Tab-separated table of C-alpha atoms in Angstrom:
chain	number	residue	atom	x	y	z
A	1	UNK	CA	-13.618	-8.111	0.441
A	2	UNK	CA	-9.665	-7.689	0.651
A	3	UNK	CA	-7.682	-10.654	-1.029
A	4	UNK	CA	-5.714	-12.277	2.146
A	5	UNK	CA	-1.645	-12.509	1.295
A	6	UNK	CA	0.819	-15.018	2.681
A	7	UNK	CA	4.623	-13.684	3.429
A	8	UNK	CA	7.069	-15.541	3.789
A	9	UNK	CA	10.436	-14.474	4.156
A	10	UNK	CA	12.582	-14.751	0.954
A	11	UNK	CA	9.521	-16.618	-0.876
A	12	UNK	CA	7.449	-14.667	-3.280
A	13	UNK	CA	4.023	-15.733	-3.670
A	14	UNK	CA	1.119	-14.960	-6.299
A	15	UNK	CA	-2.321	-14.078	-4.995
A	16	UNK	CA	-5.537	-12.844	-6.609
A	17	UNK	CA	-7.627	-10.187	-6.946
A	18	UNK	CA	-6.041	-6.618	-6.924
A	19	UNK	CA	-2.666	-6.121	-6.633
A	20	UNK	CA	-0.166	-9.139	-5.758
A	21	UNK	CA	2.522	-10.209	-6.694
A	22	UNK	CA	5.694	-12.232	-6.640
A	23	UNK	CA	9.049	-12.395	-5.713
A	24	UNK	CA	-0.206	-0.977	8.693
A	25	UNK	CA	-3.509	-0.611	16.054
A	26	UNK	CA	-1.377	2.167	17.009
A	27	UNK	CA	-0.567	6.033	15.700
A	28	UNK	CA	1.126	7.368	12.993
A	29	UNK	CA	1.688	6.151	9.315
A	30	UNK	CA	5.167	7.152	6.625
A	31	UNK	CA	3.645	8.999	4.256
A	32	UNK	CA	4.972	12.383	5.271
A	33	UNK	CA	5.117	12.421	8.895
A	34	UNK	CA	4.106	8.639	8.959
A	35	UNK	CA	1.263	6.536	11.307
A	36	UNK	CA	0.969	3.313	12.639
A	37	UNK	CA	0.105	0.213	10.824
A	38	UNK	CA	0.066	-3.313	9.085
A	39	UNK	CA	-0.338	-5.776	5.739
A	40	UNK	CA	-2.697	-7.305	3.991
A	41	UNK	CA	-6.383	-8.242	4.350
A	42	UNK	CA	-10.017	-9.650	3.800
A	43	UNK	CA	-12.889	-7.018	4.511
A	44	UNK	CA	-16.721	-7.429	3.917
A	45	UNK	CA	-18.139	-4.365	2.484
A	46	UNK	CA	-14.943	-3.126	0.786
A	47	UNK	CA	-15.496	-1.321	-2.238
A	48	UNK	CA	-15.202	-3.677	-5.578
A	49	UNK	CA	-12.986	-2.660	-8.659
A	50	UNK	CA	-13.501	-2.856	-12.311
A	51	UNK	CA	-12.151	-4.706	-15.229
A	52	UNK	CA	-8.077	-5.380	-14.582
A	53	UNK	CA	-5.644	-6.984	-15.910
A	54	UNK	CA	-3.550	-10.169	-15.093
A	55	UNK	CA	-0.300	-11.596	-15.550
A	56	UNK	CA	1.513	-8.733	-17.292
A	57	UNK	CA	5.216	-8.673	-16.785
A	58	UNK	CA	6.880	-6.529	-14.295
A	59	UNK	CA	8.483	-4.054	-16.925
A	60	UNK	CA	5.336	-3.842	-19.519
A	61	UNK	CA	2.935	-2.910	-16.613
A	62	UNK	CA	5.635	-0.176	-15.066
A	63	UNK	CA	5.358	0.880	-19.180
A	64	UNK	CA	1.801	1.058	-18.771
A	65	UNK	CA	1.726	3.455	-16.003
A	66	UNK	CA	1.177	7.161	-17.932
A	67	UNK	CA	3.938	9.303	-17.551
A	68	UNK	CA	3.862	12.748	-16.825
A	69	UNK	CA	5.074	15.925	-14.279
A	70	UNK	CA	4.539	15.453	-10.221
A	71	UNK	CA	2.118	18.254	-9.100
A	72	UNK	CA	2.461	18.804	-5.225
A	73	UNK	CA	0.863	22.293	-4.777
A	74	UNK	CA	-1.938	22.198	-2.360
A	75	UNK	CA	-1.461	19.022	-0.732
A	76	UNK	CA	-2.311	18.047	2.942
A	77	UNK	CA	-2.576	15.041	4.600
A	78	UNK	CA	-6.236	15.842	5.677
A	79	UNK	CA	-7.250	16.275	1.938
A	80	UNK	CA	-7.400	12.152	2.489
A	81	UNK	CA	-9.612	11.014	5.029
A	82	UNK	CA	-8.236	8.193	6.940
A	83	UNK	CA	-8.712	5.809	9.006
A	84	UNK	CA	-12.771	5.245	8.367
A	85	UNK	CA	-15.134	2.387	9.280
A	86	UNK	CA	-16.395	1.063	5.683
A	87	UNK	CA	-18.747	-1.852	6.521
A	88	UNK	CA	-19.575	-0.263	9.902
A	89	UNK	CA	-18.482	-3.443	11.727
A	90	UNK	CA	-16.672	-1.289	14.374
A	91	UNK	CA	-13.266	-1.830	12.826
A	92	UNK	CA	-11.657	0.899	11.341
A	93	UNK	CA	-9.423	0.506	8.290
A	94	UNK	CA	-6.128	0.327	10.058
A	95	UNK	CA	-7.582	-2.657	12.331
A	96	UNK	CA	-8.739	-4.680	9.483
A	97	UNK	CA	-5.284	-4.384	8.108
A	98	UNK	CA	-3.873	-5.595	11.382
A	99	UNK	CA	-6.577	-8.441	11.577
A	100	UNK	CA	-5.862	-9.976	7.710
A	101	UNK	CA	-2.255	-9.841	7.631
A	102	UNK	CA	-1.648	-10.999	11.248
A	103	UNK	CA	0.754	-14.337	10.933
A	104	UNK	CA	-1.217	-15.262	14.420
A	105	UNK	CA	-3.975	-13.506	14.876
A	106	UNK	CA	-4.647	-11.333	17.816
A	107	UNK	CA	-7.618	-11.284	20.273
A	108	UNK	CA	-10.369	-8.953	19.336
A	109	UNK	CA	-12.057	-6.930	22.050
A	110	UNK	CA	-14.644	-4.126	22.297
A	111	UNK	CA	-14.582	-1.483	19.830
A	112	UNK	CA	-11.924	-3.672	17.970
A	113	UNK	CA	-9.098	-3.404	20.177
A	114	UNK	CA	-6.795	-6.087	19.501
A	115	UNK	CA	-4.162	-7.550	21.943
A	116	UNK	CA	-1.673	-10.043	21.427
A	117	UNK	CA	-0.882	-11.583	17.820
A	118	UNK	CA	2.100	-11.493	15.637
A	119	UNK	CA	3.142	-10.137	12.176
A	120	UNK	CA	6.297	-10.373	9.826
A	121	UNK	CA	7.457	-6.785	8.061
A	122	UNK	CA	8.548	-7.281	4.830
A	123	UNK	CA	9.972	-3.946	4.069
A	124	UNK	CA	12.443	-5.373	6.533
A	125	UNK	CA	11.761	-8.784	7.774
A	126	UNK	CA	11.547	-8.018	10.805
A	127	UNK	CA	8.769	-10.167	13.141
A	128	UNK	CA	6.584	-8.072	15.279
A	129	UNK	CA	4.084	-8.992	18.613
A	130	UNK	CA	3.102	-5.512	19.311
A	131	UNK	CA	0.578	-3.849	17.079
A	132	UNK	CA	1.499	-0.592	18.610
A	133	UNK	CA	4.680	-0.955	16.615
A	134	UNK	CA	3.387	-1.090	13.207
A	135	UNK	CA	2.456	1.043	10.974
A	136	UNK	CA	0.069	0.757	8.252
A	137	UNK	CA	1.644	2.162	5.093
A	138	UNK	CA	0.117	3.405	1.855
A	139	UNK	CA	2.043	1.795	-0.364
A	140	UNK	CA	1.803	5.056	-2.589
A	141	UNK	CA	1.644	7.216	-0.429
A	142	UNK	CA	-0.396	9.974	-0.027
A	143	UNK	CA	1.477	13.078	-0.967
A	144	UNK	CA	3.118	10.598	-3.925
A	145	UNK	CA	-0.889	9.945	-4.893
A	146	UNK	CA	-2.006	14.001	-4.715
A	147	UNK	CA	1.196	14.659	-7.055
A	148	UNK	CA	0.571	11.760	-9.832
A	149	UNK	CA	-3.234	12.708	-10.180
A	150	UNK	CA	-5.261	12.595	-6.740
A	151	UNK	CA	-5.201	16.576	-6.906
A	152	UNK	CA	-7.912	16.477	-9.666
A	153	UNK	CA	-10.462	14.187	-7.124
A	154	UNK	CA	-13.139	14.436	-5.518
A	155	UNK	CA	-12.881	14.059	-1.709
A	156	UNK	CA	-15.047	10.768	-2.026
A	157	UNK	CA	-12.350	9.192	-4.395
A	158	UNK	CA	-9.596	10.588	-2.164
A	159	UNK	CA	-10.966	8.726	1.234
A	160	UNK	CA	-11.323	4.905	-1.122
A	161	UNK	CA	-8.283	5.888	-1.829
A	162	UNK	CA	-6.399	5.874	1.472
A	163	UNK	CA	-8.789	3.216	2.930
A	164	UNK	CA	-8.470	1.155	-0.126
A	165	UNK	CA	-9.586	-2.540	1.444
A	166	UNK	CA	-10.170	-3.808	-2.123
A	167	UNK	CA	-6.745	-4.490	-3.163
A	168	UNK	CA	-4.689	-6.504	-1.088
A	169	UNK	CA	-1.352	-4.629	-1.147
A	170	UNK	CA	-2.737	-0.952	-1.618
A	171	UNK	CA	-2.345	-0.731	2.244
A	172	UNK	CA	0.666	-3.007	4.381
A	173	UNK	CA	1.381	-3.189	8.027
A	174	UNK	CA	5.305	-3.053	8.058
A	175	UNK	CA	7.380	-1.734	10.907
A	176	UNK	CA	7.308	1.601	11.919
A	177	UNK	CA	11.025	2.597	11.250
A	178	UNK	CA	10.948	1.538	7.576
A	179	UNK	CA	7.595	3.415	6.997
A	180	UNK	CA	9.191	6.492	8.489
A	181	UNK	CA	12.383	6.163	6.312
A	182	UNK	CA	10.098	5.418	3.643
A	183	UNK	CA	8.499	8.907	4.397
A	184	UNK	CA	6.557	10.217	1.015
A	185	UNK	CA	9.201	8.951	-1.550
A	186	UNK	CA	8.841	7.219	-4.395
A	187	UNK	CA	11.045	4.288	-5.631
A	188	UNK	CA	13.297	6.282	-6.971
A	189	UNK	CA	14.471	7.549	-3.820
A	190	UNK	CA	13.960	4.958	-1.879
A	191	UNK	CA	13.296	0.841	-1.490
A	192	UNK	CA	12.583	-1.453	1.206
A	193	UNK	CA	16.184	-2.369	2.934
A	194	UNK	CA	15.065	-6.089	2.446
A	195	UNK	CA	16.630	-7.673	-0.258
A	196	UNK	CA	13.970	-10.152	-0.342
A	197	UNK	CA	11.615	-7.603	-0.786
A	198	UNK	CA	12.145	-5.915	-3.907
A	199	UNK	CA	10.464	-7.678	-6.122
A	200	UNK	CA	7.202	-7.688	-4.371
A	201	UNK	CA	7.482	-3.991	-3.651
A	202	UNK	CA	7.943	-3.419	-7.342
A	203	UNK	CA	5.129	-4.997	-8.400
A	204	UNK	CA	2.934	-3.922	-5.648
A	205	UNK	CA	3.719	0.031	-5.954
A	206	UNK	CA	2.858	-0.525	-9.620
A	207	UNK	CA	0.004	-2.243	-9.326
A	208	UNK	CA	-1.116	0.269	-7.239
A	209	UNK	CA	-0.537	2.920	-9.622
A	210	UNK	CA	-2.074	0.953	-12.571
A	211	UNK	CA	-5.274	0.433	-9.913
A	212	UNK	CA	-6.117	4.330	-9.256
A	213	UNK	CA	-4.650	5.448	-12.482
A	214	UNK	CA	-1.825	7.625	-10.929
A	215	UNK	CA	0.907	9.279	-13.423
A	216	UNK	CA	4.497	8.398	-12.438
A	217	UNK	CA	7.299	10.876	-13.569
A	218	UNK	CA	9.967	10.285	-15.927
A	219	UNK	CA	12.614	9.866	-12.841
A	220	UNK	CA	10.211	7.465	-11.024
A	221	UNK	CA	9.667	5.160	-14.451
A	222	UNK	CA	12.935	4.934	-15.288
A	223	UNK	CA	13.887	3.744	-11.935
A	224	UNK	CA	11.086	1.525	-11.708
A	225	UNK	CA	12.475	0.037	-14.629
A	226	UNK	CA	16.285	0.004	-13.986
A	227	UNK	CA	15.241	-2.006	-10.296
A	228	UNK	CA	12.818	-4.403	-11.946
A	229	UNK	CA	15.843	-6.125	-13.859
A	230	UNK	CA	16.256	-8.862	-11.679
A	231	UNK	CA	12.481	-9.631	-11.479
A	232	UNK	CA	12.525	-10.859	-14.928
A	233	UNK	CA	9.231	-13.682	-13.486
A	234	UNK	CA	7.224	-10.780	-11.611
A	235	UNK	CA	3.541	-10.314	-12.869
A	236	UNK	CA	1.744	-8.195	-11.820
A	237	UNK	CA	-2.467	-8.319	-11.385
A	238	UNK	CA	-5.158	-5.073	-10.655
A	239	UNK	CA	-8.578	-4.467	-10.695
A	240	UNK	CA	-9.276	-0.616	-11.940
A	241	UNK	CA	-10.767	1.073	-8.576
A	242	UNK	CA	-14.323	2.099	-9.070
């Protein structure tokens, strides 16, 4: 099941399970051309994770992450199947994002289509009634993923990894336009516009990391590092990804 998160605007909360920290039904996503999508959520049948770790500061668990040389040769988006139907429940990933991090939740109809309901971006903190208008983001995403180590997986690993319901903030439903600015980059080149948000997004893309065991490069670290100065009471929790 996928740990539930609360967002609030400006208020930085600490949830369990895999990933949280303090402080993406429609198309597309912001990877590299970027879908559709949503935040946070509670699945049955999502696939566990093994032994973590908890409470580490912000700046030892960015030091944690192994550092080494991006490799993007040979990528392509369909080398990660997405969006899939885990528990066979008839809602695919995307939806189940769009179900656990709605702020009130939509209706449910046949073959999961969901009408109505409301959800707060917090890439930009921006409030949203139309799924259509979201899109769920890999918080790595998935070009960022193939260069820091998903190259050397097996297709298996690669589709739990982009329809990864076991860690809250591996997948977010944020608006559209900041997942398509976001694009494929990593925080070196580029950060939520929210001021509020930093924090959280810190902690989140390296939990992430620290989850799937994903390199960062030297450029990446040091910027993780450099923005993490003001998020001195940032922990960060993860469950290893089977």
């Amino acid at each position: 099941m996928k740990p539930h998160r609360t967002v609030a605007l400006g208020i930085c909360l600490l949830t369990t399970t895999a990933v949280l920290t303090a402080c993406s039904t429609g198309p597309v996503e912001a990877d590299d051309a970027k879908s559709t999508a949503t935040p946070s959520r509670t699945v049955s049948g999502a696939p566990g994770g093994g032994p973590g770790k908890s409470g580490m500061s912000l700046p030892d668990a960015i030091r944690s992450i192994p550092v080494a040389a991006e490799q993007r040769d040979g990528y392509e988006r369909d080398a990660f199947r997405h969006w899939v139907d885990e528990d066979s429940d008839g809602c695919q990933t995307r939806a189940e994002v769009l179900l656990a991090e709605a702020v009130t939740a939509p209706e449910q109809g046949a073959r999961c289509a969901l009408t109505g309901g409301s959800w707060l971006s917090y890439y930009d903190e921006v409030e949203v009634s139309d799924a259509r208008k979201l899109d769920i983001d890999h918080m790595v995403p998935l070009a960022e993923a193939w260069g820091s180590g998903a190259w050397d997986w097996t297709p298996e690993r690669r589709q739990a990894y982009a329809n990864d319901l076991g860690a809250e903030r591996s997948l977010v439903a944020v608006t559209a336009k900041s997942n398509r600015s976001k694009a494929d980059r990593d925080p070196a080149a580029w950060m939520p516009p929210a001021e509020s948000a930093t924090c959280t997004y810190l902690v989140d893309w390296t939990a992430t990391k620290l989850r799937w065991r994903l390199n960062a490069d030297q450029a990446e670290q040091d910027a993780l590092l450099e923005l993490a100065g003001p998020c001195a009471d940032s922990t960060v929790d993860f469950d290893t990804a089977p």
